[in-house]
Amino acid sequence: MKILFVAGDPKPERWTVPIRAMVPEAEVYVWDPDGPAVNADYAIVWQPPAALFEREKNLKAVFNLGAGIDGLLKVPNLPKDLTVVRLEDAGMSAQMAEYVLHQLLEANREMETYREQQRQGVWKIHRPMKRSEWPVGVMGLGHIGKRVARTLADLDYRVSGWARGQHSLEGVTAYAGPDQLGEFLTATRVLVNTLPLTEETRNLIDYELLSQLQPGAVLINVGRGEHLVEDDLLRALDDGKLLRASLDVFRKEPLPEGHPFWQRKEITITPHISARTLRDATLEQITGKIRDHAQGRPISGIVDTDRGY
């Protein structure tokens, strides 16, 4: 068995050494853009070059080093019949739930107000938060979205979820499809986006959508920057349709110097850190799936490339 690592890491040995330890029967190679084909059986990738699929014609499956596979699907010559496998959780869902909860508490517990009072030496208690006034809607009910929704529901928030298909989740009111999107939005004050990026979801979060949220609305975007129409977000803030936004993903990363988001006090910016890939858990999952696939056993996380997730 031959495994090819294609991720652009300046220190690929951080990945290849444990891969060799976990799959000792395999030969492990690092992608060399100027090298010959290695006739790999499996590739472990992150935003691979098109040259990979021009050179490696015998791949049985490609494993993506992340839950979001839009970067891989952009490769123009990705073979239609190639098995594409996304990363499932690997420690990311708990991180994402923590991040969303933190941003929610920043808003509804008025934490910035208390920090400003500390700077001014002011001791003042504000009105206690009522969870009933902060209904949360989670867009996207994949592995990560479900973890976020369950975490908030367990803390007694009123939580709704919306996805393309039907889902059932204890403590969460589920909505499905375009016909139920409006009902979902009107039940939501805090909108959390965990959707995959597809042609259907690109630019989904626009002024019209944000205008349907409850008064004093908050947006928390941990999906993809391309989900959000940036000018529409600024307009929604200016028009009072939105109270604040917490953004961890952007159309262009790093966020360019001089971008208007930097100057808006209503926008919290973090540099795509809501959930980081945990190397050990990631490799344990991927190598286990490689071994199962090689031995003809079924594996989870296979992507429907036509749907985009």
PDB file of C-alpha atoms in Angstrom:
ATOM      1  CA  MET A   1       0.000   0.000   0.000  1.00  0.00           C
ATOM      2  CA  LYS A   2       1.264   3.478  -0.905  1.00  0.00           C
ATOM      3  CA  ILE A   3       0.037   6.637   0.842  1.00  0.00           C
ATOM      4  CA  LEU A   4       0.820  10.113  -0.508  1.00  0.00           C
ATOM      5  CA  PHE A   5       0.719  13.169   1.779  1.00  0.00           C
ATOM      6  CA  VAL A   6      -0.255  16.340  -0.116  1.00  0.00           C
ATOM      7  CA  ALA A   7      -0.851  19.273   2.206  1.00  0.00           C
ATOM      8  CA  GLY A   8       1.811  21.929   1.745  1.00  0.00           C
ATOM      9  CA  ASP A   9       3.013  21.673   5.345  1.00  0.00           C
ATOM     10  CA  PRO A  10       6.596  23.003   5.619  1.00  0.00           C
ATOM     11  CA  LYS A  11       7.261  20.189   8.099  1.00  0.00           C
ATOM     12  CA  PRO A  12       5.459  17.200   6.562  1.00  0.00           C
ATOM     13  CA  GLU A  13       7.273  14.833   8.902  1.00  0.00           C
ATOM     14  CA  ARG A  14       4.878  15.973  11.622  1.00  0.00           C
ATOM     15  CA  TRP A  15       2.306  13.979   9.678  1.00  0.00           C
ATOM     16  CA  THR A  16       4.265  11.310   7.837  1.00  0.00           C
ATOM     17  CA  VAL A  17       6.125   9.960  10.875  1.00  0.00           C
ATOM     18  CA  PRO A  18       2.933   9.106  12.789  1.00  0.00           C
ATOM     19  CA  ILE A  19       1.303   7.798   9.596  1.00  0.00           C
ATOM     20  CA  ARG A  20       4.165   5.313   9.204  1.00  0.00           C
ATOM     21  CA  ALA A  21       3.758   4.278  12.834  1.00  0.00           C
ATOM     22  CA  MET A  22      -0.009   3.814  12.477  1.00  0.00           C
ATOM     23  CA  VAL A  23       0.170   1.994   9.122  1.00  0.00           C
ATOM     24  CA  PRO A  24       3.538   0.200   9.226  1.00  0.00           C
ATOM     25  CA  GLU A  25       2.627  -1.927   6.218  1.00  0.00           C
ATOM     26  CA  ALA A  26       2.375   1.194   4.012  1.00  0.00           C
ATOM     27  CA  GLU A  27       4.965   3.158   2.080  1.00  0.00           C
ATOM     28  CA  VAL A  28       4.419   6.858   2.840  1.00  0.00           C
ATOM     29  CA  TYR A  29       5.473   9.598   0.435  1.00  0.00           C
ATOM     30  CA  VAL A  30       5.401  13.401   0.514  1.00  0.00           C
ATOM     31  CA  TRP A  31       4.157  15.208  -2.578  1.00  0.00           C
ATOM     32  CA  ASP A  32       6.979  16.565  -4.709  1.00  0.00           C
ATOM     33  CA  PRO A  33       5.651  18.907  -7.418  1.00  0.00           C
ATOM     34  CA  ASP A  34       8.716  18.179  -9.524  1.00  0.00           C
ATOM     35  CA  GLY A  35       8.966  14.483  -8.786  1.00  0.00           C
ATOM     36  CA  PRO A  36       7.701  11.374 -10.577  1.00  0.00           C
ATOM     37  CA  ALA A  37       4.441   9.564  -9.912  1.00  0.00           C
ATOM     38  CA  VAL A  38       4.559   7.197  -6.942  1.00  0.00           C
ATOM     39  CA  ASN A  39       1.436   5.262  -8.064  1.00  0.00           C
ATOM     40  CA  ALA A  40      -0.213   5.914  -4.716  1.00  0.00           C
ATOM     41  CA  ASP A  41      -3.249   3.997  -3.546  1.00  0.00           C
ATOM     42  CA  TYR A  42      -4.400   6.730  -1.175  1.00  0.00           C
ATOM     43  CA  ALA A  43      -3.761  10.448  -0.827  1.00  0.00           C
ATOM     44  CA  ILE A  44      -4.164  12.547   2.319  1.00  0.00           C
ATOM     45  CA  VAL A  45      -4.701  16.125   1.149  1.00  0.00           C
ATOM     46  CA  TRP A  46      -5.476  19.725   1.936  1.00  0.00           C
ATOM     47  CA  GLN A  47      -6.208  21.969  -1.061  1.00  0.00           C
ATOM     48  CA  PRO A  48      -4.182  19.768  -3.419  1.00  0.00           C
ATOM     49  CA  PRO A  49      -2.875  20.961  -6.798  1.00  0.00           C
ATOM     50  CA  ALA A  50      -4.489  19.821 -10.016  1.00  0.00           C
ATOM     51  CA  ALA A  51      -1.192  18.159 -10.884  1.00  0.00           C
ATOM     52  CA  LEU A  52      -1.903  15.498  -8.267  1.00  0.00           C
ATOM     53  CA  PHE A  53      -4.721  14.005 -10.322  1.00  0.00           C
ATOM     54  CA  GLU A  54      -2.810  14.396 -13.569  1.00  0.00           C
ATOM     55  CA  ARG A  55       0.094  12.375 -12.166  1.00  0.00           C
ATOM     56  CA  GLU A  56      -1.507   9.869  -9.777  1.00  0.00           C
ATOM     57  CA  LYS A  57      -3.899   7.792 -11.868  1.00  0.00           C
ATOM     58  CA  ASN A  58      -4.328   4.803  -9.513  1.00  0.00           C
ATOM     59  CA  LEU A  59      -5.821   6.501  -6.455  1.00  0.00           C
ATOM     60  CA  LYS A  60      -8.538   4.481  -4.749  1.00  0.00           C
ATOM     61  CA  ALA A  61      -9.585   7.280  -2.391  1.00  0.00           C
ATOM     62  CA  VAL A  62      -8.525  10.732  -1.255  1.00  0.00           C
ATOM     63  CA  PHE A  63      -8.848  11.803   2.386  1.00  0.00           C
ATOM     64  CA  ASN A  64      -9.358  15.477   3.161  1.00  0.00           C
ATOM     65  CA  LEU A  65      -7.613  17.009   6.189  1.00  0.00           C
ATOM     66  CA  GLY A  66     -10.719  18.885   7.261  1.00  0.00           C
ATOM     67  CA  ALA A  67     -14.486  18.727   7.429  1.00  0.00           C
ATOM     68  CA  GLY A  68     -14.894  21.405   4.743  1.00  0.00           C
ATOM     69  CA  ILE A  69     -14.145  19.980   1.316  1.00  0.00           C
ATOM     70  CA  ASP A  70     -14.894  23.019  -0.878  1.00  0.00           C
ATOM     71  CA  GLY A  71     -11.155  23.567  -1.473  1.00  0.00           C
ATOM     72  CA  LEU A  72     -10.799  20.018  -2.786  1.00  0.00           C
ATOM     73  CA  LEU A  73     -13.908  20.193  -4.929  1.00  0.00           C
ATOM     74  CA  LYS A  74     -12.535  23.303  -6.642  1.00  0.00           C
ATOM     75  CA  VAL A  75      -9.767  21.231  -8.241  1.00  0.00           C
ATOM     76  CA  PRO A  76     -10.921  21.137 -11.891  1.00  0.00           C
ATOM     77  CA  ASN A  77      -9.711  17.653 -12.738  1.00  0.00           C
ATOM     78  CA  LEU A  78     -10.862  15.818  -9.604  1.00  0.00           C
ATOM     79  CA  PRO A  79     -11.989  12.452 -11.020  1.00  0.00           C
ATOM     80  CA  LYS A  80     -15.757  12.055 -10.820  1.00  0.00           C
ATOM     81  CA  ASP A  81     -15.502   8.420  -9.765  1.00  0.00           C
ATOM     82  CA  LEU A  82     -12.836   8.932  -7.091  1.00  0.00           C
ATOM     83  CA  THR A  83     -13.916   8.263  -3.514  1.00  0.00           C
ATOM     84  CA  VAL A  84     -13.567  11.494  -1.505  1.00  0.00           C
ATOM     85  CA  VAL A  85     -13.629  11.222   2.283  1.00  0.00           C
ATOM     86  CA  ARG A  86     -13.986  14.192   4.617  1.00  0.00           C
ATOM     87  CA  LEU A  87     -12.783  14.460   8.180  1.00  0.00           C
ATOM     88  CA  GLU A  88     -15.468  13.722  10.755  1.00  0.00           C
ATOM     89  CA  ASP A  89     -15.053  15.717  13.945  1.00  0.00           C
ATOM     90  CA  ALA A  90     -11.572  14.642  15.203  1.00  0.00           C
ATOM     91  CA  GLY A  91     -11.991  16.984  18.160  1.00  0.00           C
ATOM     92  CA  MET A  92     -13.366  19.881  16.130  1.00  0.00           C
ATOM     93  CA  SER A  93     -17.015  19.762  17.191  1.00  0.00           C
ATOM     94  CA  ALA A  94     -16.246  20.365  20.871  1.00  0.00           C
ATOM     95  CA  GLN A  95     -14.022  23.306  19.954  1.00  0.00           C
ATOM     96  CA  MET A  96     -16.726  24.733  17.709  1.00  0.00           C
ATOM     97  CA  ALA A  97     -19.355  24.414  20.429  1.00  0.00           C
ATOM     98  CA  GLU A  98     -17.035  26.212  22.863  1.00  0.00           C
ATOM     99  CA  TYR A  99     -16.428  29.015  20.382  1.00  0.00           C
ATOM    100  CA  VAL A 100     -20.116  29.533  19.628  1.00  0.00           C
ATOM    101  CA  LEU A 101     -21.015  29.486  23.315  1.00  0.00           C
ATOM    102  CA  HIS A 102     -18.292  32.042  24.054  1.00  0.00           C
ATOM    103  CA  GLN A 103     -19.536  34.398  21.353  1.00  0.00           C
ATOM    104  CA  LEU A 104     -23.131  33.971  22.515  1.00  0.00           C
ATOM    105  CA  LEU A 105     -22.185  34.805  26.103  1.00  0.00           C
ATOM    106  CA  GLU A 106     -20.240  37.840  24.937  1.00  0.00           C
ATOM    107  CA  ALA A 107     -23.512  39.172  23.552  1.00  0.00           C
ATOM    108  CA  ASN A 108     -26.151  38.130  26.031  1.00  0.00           C
ATOM    109  CA  ARG A 109     -24.099  38.506  29.206  1.00  0.00           C
ATOM    110  CA  GLU A 110     -22.820  41.968  28.124  1.00  0.00           C
ATOM    111  CA  MET A 111     -19.208  40.974  28.788  1.00  0.00           C
ATOM    112  CA  GLU A 112     -17.708  43.895  26.852  1.00  0.00           C
ATOM    113  CA  THR A 113     -19.779  46.280  28.979  1.00  0.00           C
ATOM    114  CA  TYR A 114     -18.302  44.777  32.131  1.00  0.00           C
ATOM    115  CA  ARG A 115     -14.782  44.950  30.713  1.00  0.00           C
ATOM    116  CA  GLU A 116     -15.301  48.630  29.946  1.00  0.00           C
ATOM    117  CA  GLN A 117     -16.621  49.189  33.469  1.00  0.00           C
ATOM    118  CA  GLN A 118     -13.460  47.570  34.834  1.00  0.00           C
ATOM    119  CA  ARG A 119     -11.313  49.920  32.776  1.00  0.00           C
ATOM    120  CA  GLN A 120     -13.260  52.848  34.238  1.00  0.00           C
ATOM    121  CA  GLY A 121     -13.333  51.495  37.779  1.00  0.00           C
ATOM    122  CA  VAL A 122     -17.132  51.224  37.757  1.00  0.00           C
ATOM    123  CA  TRP A 123     -19.063  48.655  39.830  1.00  0.00           C
ATOM    124  CA  LYS A 124     -22.508  48.267  38.267  1.00  0.00           C
ATOM    125  CA  ILE A 125     -24.747  45.233  37.877  1.00  0.00           C
ATOM    126  CA  HIS A 126     -26.936  45.056  34.788  1.00  0.00           C
ATOM    127  CA  ARG A 127     -30.220  43.267  34.215  1.00  0.00           C
ATOM    128  CA  PRO A 128     -29.794  39.483  34.326  1.00  0.00           C
ATOM    129  CA  MET A 129     -29.926  37.652  31.030  1.00  0.00           C
ATOM    130  CA  LYS A 130     -33.063  35.621  30.239  1.00  0.00           C
ATOM    131  CA  ARG A 131     -32.415  32.657  27.973  1.00  0.00           C
ATOM    132  CA  SER A 132     -35.957  32.877  26.660  1.00  0.00           C
ATOM    133  CA  GLU A 133     -34.996  36.169  25.014  1.00  0.00           C
ATOM    134  CA  TRP A 134     -32.069  34.609  23.122  1.00  0.00           C
ATOM    135  CA  PRO A 135     -33.420  31.835  20.870  1.00  0.00           C
ATOM    136  CA  VAL A 136     -30.639  30.288  18.794  1.00  0.00           C
ATOM    137  CA  GLY A 137     -30.877  28.969  15.257  1.00  0.00           C
ATOM    138  CA  VAL A 138     -28.148  26.691  13.891  1.00  0.00           C
ATOM    139  CA  MET A 139     -27.865  26.524  10.116  1.00  0.00           C
ATOM    140  CA  GLY A 140     -26.392  23.185   9.145  1.00  0.00           C
ATOM    141  CA  LEU A 141     -26.994  20.016  11.130  1.00  0.00           C
ATOM    142  CA  GLY A 142     -23.971  17.962  10.222  1.00  0.00           C
ATOM    143  CA  HIS A 143     -21.703  16.511  12.875  1.00  0.00           C
ATOM    144  CA  ILE A 144     -20.466  19.919  14.026  1.00  0.00           C
ATOM    145  CA  GLY A 145     -23.831  21.691  13.794  1.00  0.00           C
ATOM    146  CA  LYS A 146     -25.494  18.996  15.862  1.00  0.00           C
ATOM    147  CA  ARG A 147     -22.842  19.276  18.564  1.00  0.00           C
ATOM    148  CA  VAL A 148     -23.319  23.050  18.711  1.00  0.00           C
ATOM    149  CA  ALA A 149     -27.110  22.711  18.872  1.00  0.00           C
ATOM    150  CA  ARG A 150     -27.010  20.021  21.573  1.00  0.00           C
ATOM    151  CA  THR A 151     -24.546  21.989  23.691  1.00  0.00           C
ATOM    152  CA  LEU A 152     -26.732  25.089  23.714  1.00  0.00           C
ATOM    153  CA  ALA A 153     -29.925  23.103  24.232  1.00  0.00           C
ATOM    154  CA  ASP A 154     -28.330  21.401  27.253  1.00  0.00           C
ATOM    155  CA  LEU A 155     -27.799  24.882  28.716  1.00  0.00           C
ATOM    156  CA  ASP A 156     -31.545  25.523  28.396  1.00  0.00           C
ATOM    157  CA  TYR A 157     -31.421  27.807  25.373  1.00  0.00           C
ATOM    158  CA  ARG A 158     -34.302  27.486  22.941  1.00  0.00           C
ATOM    159  CA  VAL A 159     -32.565  26.029  19.911  1.00  0.00           C
ATOM    160  CA  SER A 160     -33.744  25.499  16.345  1.00  0.00           C
ATOM    161  CA  GLY A 161     -31.852  23.857  13.514  1.00  0.00           C
ATOM    162  CA  TRP A 162     -32.168  24.182   9.757  1.00  0.00           C
ATOM    163  CA  ALA A 163     -30.698  21.951   7.067  1.00  0.00           C
ATOM    164  CA  ARG A 164     -31.389  20.801   3.553  1.00  0.00           C
ATOM    165  CA  GLY A 165     -32.869  17.485   4.732  1.00  0.00           C
ATOM    166  CA  GLN A 166     -34.875  16.304   7.700  1.00  0.00           C
ATOM    167  CA  HIS A 167     -33.108  15.801  11.032  1.00  0.00           C
ATOM    168  CA  SER A 168     -34.269  14.770  14.480  1.00  0.00           C
ATOM    169  CA  LEU A 169     -32.365  16.036  17.500  1.00  0.00           C
ATOM    170  CA  GLU A 170     -33.576  15.913  21.076  1.00  0.00           C
ATOM    171  CA  GLY A 171     -34.247  19.364  22.512  1.00  0.00           C
ATOM    172  CA  VAL A 172     -33.921  21.042  19.098  1.00  0.00           C
ATOM    173  CA  THR A 173     -36.744  22.164  16.808  1.00  0.00           C
ATOM    174  CA  ALA A 174     -35.758  21.069  13.319  1.00  0.00           C
ATOM    175  CA  TYR A 175     -36.621  22.799  10.041  1.00  0.00           C
ATOM    176  CA  ALA A 176     -35.761  21.530   6.581  1.00  0.00           C
ATOM    177  CA  GLY A 177     -35.460  22.894   3.089  1.00  0.00           C
ATOM    178  CA  PRO A 178     -36.141  26.270   1.468  1.00  0.00           C
ATOM    179  CA  ASP A 179     -39.851  26.189   2.330  1.00  0.00           C
ATOM    180  CA  GLN A 180     -39.124  26.203   6.074  1.00  0.00           C
ATOM    181  CA  LEU A 181     -36.204  28.642   6.061  1.00  0.00           C
ATOM    182  CA  GLY A 182     -38.383  31.686   6.731  1.00  0.00           C
ATOM    183  CA  GLU A 183     -40.099  30.047   9.698  1.00  0.00           C
ATOM    184  CA  PHE A 184     -36.690  29.074  11.084  1.00  0.00           C
ATOM    185  CA  LEU A 185     -35.364  32.629  10.758  1.00  0.00           C
ATOM    186  CA  THR A 186     -38.335  34.284  12.456  1.00  0.00           C
ATOM    187  CA  ALA A 187     -37.829  31.928  15.412  1.00  0.00           C
ATOM    188  CA  THR A 188     -34.161  32.945  15.679  1.00  0.00           C
ATOM    189  CA  ARG A 189     -32.337  35.808  17.372  1.00  0.00           C
ATOM    190  CA  VAL A 190     -28.830  34.316  17.364  1.00  0.00           C
ATOM    191  CA  LEU A 191     -27.992  32.819  13.966  1.00  0.00           C
ATOM    192  CA  VAL A 192     -25.121  30.324  13.957  1.00  0.00           C
ATOM    193  CA  ASN A 193     -23.841  29.225  10.549  1.00  0.00           C
ATOM    194  CA  THR A 194     -22.124  25.832  10.266  1.00  0.00           C
ATOM    195  CA  LEU A 195     -23.267  25.017   6.717  1.00  0.00           C
ATOM    196  CA  PRO A 196     -21.005  23.423   4.110  1.00  0.00           C
ATOM    197  CA  LEU A 197     -20.167  25.657   1.164  1.00  0.00           C
ATOM    198  CA  THR A 198     -22.062  24.648  -1.969  1.00  0.00           C
ATOM    199  CA  GLU A 199     -23.513  26.561  -4.900  1.00  0.00           C
ATOM    200  CA  GLU A 200     -26.843  26.514  -3.048  1.00  0.00           C
ATOM    201  CA  THR A 201     -25.409  28.015   0.149  1.00  0.00           C
ATOM    202  CA  ARG A 202     -22.965  30.522  -1.386  1.00  0.00           C
ATOM    203  CA  ASN A 203     -24.138  34.103  -0.595  1.00  0.00           C
ATOM    204  CA  LEU A 204     -27.048  32.685   1.410  1.00  0.00           C
ATOM    205  CA  ILE A 205     -26.555  35.094   4.316  1.00  0.00           C
ATOM    206  CA  ASP A 206     -27.632  38.328   2.682  1.00  0.00           C
ATOM    207  CA  TYR A 207     -29.620  41.398   3.729  1.00  0.00           C
ATOM    208  CA  GLU A 208     -32.961  39.738   3.079  1.00  0.00           C
ATOM    209  CA  LEU A 209     -32.084  36.749   5.259  1.00  0.00           C
ATOM    210  CA  LEU A 210     -30.658  38.871   8.089  1.00  0.00           C
ATOM    211  CA  SER A 211     -33.761  41.085   8.019  1.00  0.00           C
ATOM    212  CA  GLN A 212     -35.949  38.110   8.919  1.00  0.00           C
ATOM    213  CA  LEU A 213     -34.232  37.498  12.262  1.00  0.00           C
ATOM    214  CA  GLN A 214     -35.719  38.690  15.531  1.00  0.00           C
ATOM    215  CA  PRO A 215     -34.886  42.206  16.818  1.00  0.00           C
ATOM    216  CA  GLY A 216     -31.456  42.571  18.400  1.00  0.00           C
ATOM    217  CA  ALA A 217     -30.132  39.772  16.222  1.00  0.00           C
ATOM    218  CA  VAL A 218     -26.611  38.338  16.392  1.00  0.00           C
ATOM    219  CA  LEU A 219     -24.734  36.456  13.652  1.00  0.00           C
ATOM    220  CA  ILE A 220     -22.025  33.899  14.460  1.00  0.00           C
ATOM    221  CA  ASN A 221     -20.366  32.631  11.265  1.00  0.00           C
ATOM    222  CA  VAL A 222     -18.101  29.602  11.604  1.00  0.00           C
ATOM    223  CA  GLY A 223     -19.007  28.065   8.235  1.00  0.00           C
ATOM    224  CA  ARG A 224     -17.314  29.714   5.268  1.00  0.00           C
ATOM    225  CA  GLY A 225     -16.700  33.349   4.356  1.00  0.00           C
ATOM    226  CA  GLU A 226     -18.447  32.859   1.012  1.00  0.00           C
ATOM    227  CA  HIS A 227     -21.735  32.182   2.793  1.00  0.00           C
ATOM    228  CA  LEU A 228     -21.909  35.847   3.810  1.00  0.00           C
ATOM    229  CA  VAL A 229     -22.532  38.823   1.543  1.00  0.00           C
ATOM    230  CA  GLU A 230     -20.179  41.253   3.265  1.00  0.00           C
ATOM    231  CA  ASP A 231     -21.769  44.507   2.121  1.00  0.00           C
ATOM    232  CA  ASP A 232     -25.157  43.205   3.219  1.00  0.00           C
ATOM    233  CA  LEU A 233     -23.813  42.538   6.712  1.00  0.00           C
ATOM    234  CA  LEU A 234     -22.614  46.135   6.994  1.00  0.00           C
ATOM    235  CA  ARG A 235     -25.960  47.381   5.714  1.00  0.00           C
ATOM    236  CA  ALA A 236     -27.842  45.212   8.241  1.00  0.00           C
ATOM    237  CA  LEU A 237     -25.726  46.656  11.058  1.00  0.00           C
ATOM    238  CA  ASP A 238     -26.276  50.207   9.823  1.00  0.00           C
ATOM    239  CA  ASP A 239     -30.043  49.678   9.512  1.00  0.00           C
ATOM    240  CA  GLY A 240     -30.376  48.101  12.955  1.00  0.00           C
ATOM    241  CA  LYS A 241     -31.356  44.693  11.602  1.00  0.00           C
ATOM    242  CA  LEU A 242     -28.365  43.204  13.384  1.00  0.00           C
ATOM    243  CA  LEU A 243     -26.926  43.991  16.813  1.00  0.00           C
ATOM    244  CA  ARG A 244     -23.524  42.398  16.312  1.00  0.00           C
ATOM    245  CA  ALA A 245     -21.628  39.725  14.405  1.00  0.00           C
ATOM    246  CA  SER A 246     -18.870  37.311  15.350  1.00  0.00           C
ATOM    247  CA  LEU A 247     -16.923  36.190  12.281  1.00  0.00           C
ATOM    248  CA  ASP A 248     -14.270  33.479  12.183  1.00  0.00           C
ATOM    249  CA  VAL A 249     -14.226  32.939   8.408  1.00  0.00           C
ATOM    250  CA  PHE A 250     -13.864  35.381   5.528  1.00  0.00           C
ATOM    251  CA  ARG A 251     -13.941  35.504   1.744  1.00  0.00           C
ATOM    252  CA  LYS A 252     -10.259  36.377   1.726  1.00  0.00           C
ATOM    253  CA  GLU A 253      -7.949  35.151   4.470  1.00  0.00           C
ATOM    254  CA  PRO A 254      -6.062  36.756   6.073  1.00  0.00           C
ATOM    255  CA  LEU A 255      -8.650  39.535   6.184  1.00  0.00           C
ATOM    256  CA  PRO A 256      -7.018  42.363   4.204  1.00  0.00           C
ATOM    257  CA  GLU A 257      -5.701  45.441   5.943  1.00  0.00           C
ATOM    258  CA  GLY A 258      -8.181  48.248   5.475  1.00  0.00           C
ATOM    259  CA  HIS A 259     -11.187  45.947   5.186  1.00  0.00           C
ATOM    260  CA  PRO A 260     -14.238  47.747   6.672  1.00  0.00           C
ATOM    261  CA  PHE A 261     -14.857  44.906   9.141  1.00  0.00           C
ATOM    262  CA  TRP A 262     -11.740  45.932  11.111  1.00  0.00           C
ATOM    263  CA  GLN A 263     -13.257  49.295  12.025  1.00  0.00           C
ATOM    264  CA  ARG A 264     -16.673  48.083  13.193  1.00  0.00           C
ATOM    265  CA  LYS A 265     -16.994  47.714  16.946  1.00  0.00           C
ATOM    266  CA  GLU A 266     -20.123  45.573  16.410  1.00  0.00           C
ATOM    267  CA  ILE A 267     -18.013  42.921  14.631  1.00  0.00           C
ATOM    268  CA  THR A 268     -15.779  40.471  16.465  1.00  0.00           C
ATOM    269  CA  ILE A 269     -13.030  39.078  14.232  1.00  0.00           C
ATOM    270  CA  THR A 270     -11.052  35.898  14.897  1.00  0.00           C
ATOM    271  CA  PRO A 271      -8.527  34.413  12.410  1.00  0.00           C
ATOM    272  CA  HIS A 272     -10.228  31.097  11.526  1.00  0.00           C
ATOM    273  CA  ILE A 273      -9.534  29.499  14.901  1.00  0.00           C
ATOM    274  CA  SER A 274     -12.986  28.336  16.002  1.00  0.00           C
ATOM    275  CA  ALA A 275     -11.938  24.698  15.507  1.00  0.00           C
ATOM    276  CA  ARG A 276      -8.391  23.608  14.788  1.00  0.00           C
ATOM    277  CA  THR A 277      -7.475  20.218  13.375  1.00  0.00           C
ATOM    278  CA  LEU A 278      -6.027  17.997  16.120  1.00  0.00           C
ATOM    279  CA  ARG A 279      -3.254  16.035  14.432  1.00  0.00           C
ATOM    280  CA  ASP A 280      -3.337  12.846  16.514  1.00  0.00           C
ATOM    281  CA  ALA A 281      -7.114  12.450  16.390  1.00  0.00           C
ATOM    282  CA  THR A 282      -7.155  13.308  12.679  1.00  0.00           C
ATOM    283  CA  LEU A 283      -4.538  10.744  11.741  1.00  0.00           C
ATOM    284  CA  GLU A 284      -6.078   8.066  13.911  1.00  0.00           C
ATOM    285  CA  GLN A 285      -9.357   8.546  12.068  1.00  0.00           C
ATOM    286  CA  ILE A 286      -7.880   8.733   8.560  1.00  0.00           C
ATOM    287  CA  THR A 287      -5.465   5.820   8.905  1.00  0.00           C
ATOM    288  CA  GLY A 288      -8.230   3.689  10.388  1.00  0.00           C
ATOM    289  CA  LYS A 289     -10.412   4.436   7.385  1.00  0.00           C
ATOM    290  CA  ILE A 290      -7.563   3.738   4.956  1.00  0.00           C
ATOM    291  CA  ARG A 291      -7.040   0.342   6.544  1.00  0.00           C
ATOM    292  CA  ASP A 292     -10.773  -0.424   6.459  1.00  0.00           C
ATOM    293  CA  HIS A 293     -11.105   0.689   2.834  1.00  0.00           C
ATOM    294  CA  ALA A 294      -8.100  -1.367   1.787  1.00  0.00           C
ATOM    295  CA  GLN A 295      -9.666  -4.431   3.393  1.00  0.00           C
ATOM    296  CA  GLY A 296     -13.052  -3.853   1.791  1.00  0.00           C
ATOM    297  CA  ARG A 297     -14.880  -2.703   4.911  1.00  0.00           C
ATOM    298  CA  PRO A 298     -17.380   0.177   4.697  1.00  0.00           C
ATOM    299  CA  ILE A 299     -16.254   3.615   5.890  1.00  0.00           C
ATOM    300  CA  SER A 300     -18.143   6.757   6.874  1.00  0.00           C
ATOM    301  CA  GLY A 301     -17.554  10.329   5.747  1.00  0.00           C
ATOM    302  CA  ILE A 302     -17.729   9.659   2.002  1.00  0.00           C
ATOM    303  CA  VAL A 303     -18.647  12.879   0.182  1.00  0.00           C
ATOM    304  CA  ASP A 304     -21.366  13.190  -2.410  1.00  0.00           C
ATOM    305  CA  THR A 305     -19.367  15.411  -4.764  1.00  0.00           C
ATOM    306  CA  ASP A 306     -22.487  16.431  -6.687  1.00  0.00           C
ATOM    307  CA  ARG A 307     -24.076  17.822  -3.518  1.00  0.00           C
ATOM    308  CA  GLY A 308     -20.792  19.229  -2.207  1.00  0.00           C
ATOM    309  CA  TYR A 309     -20.775  17.495   1.186  1.00  0.00           C
TER     310      TYR A 309
END
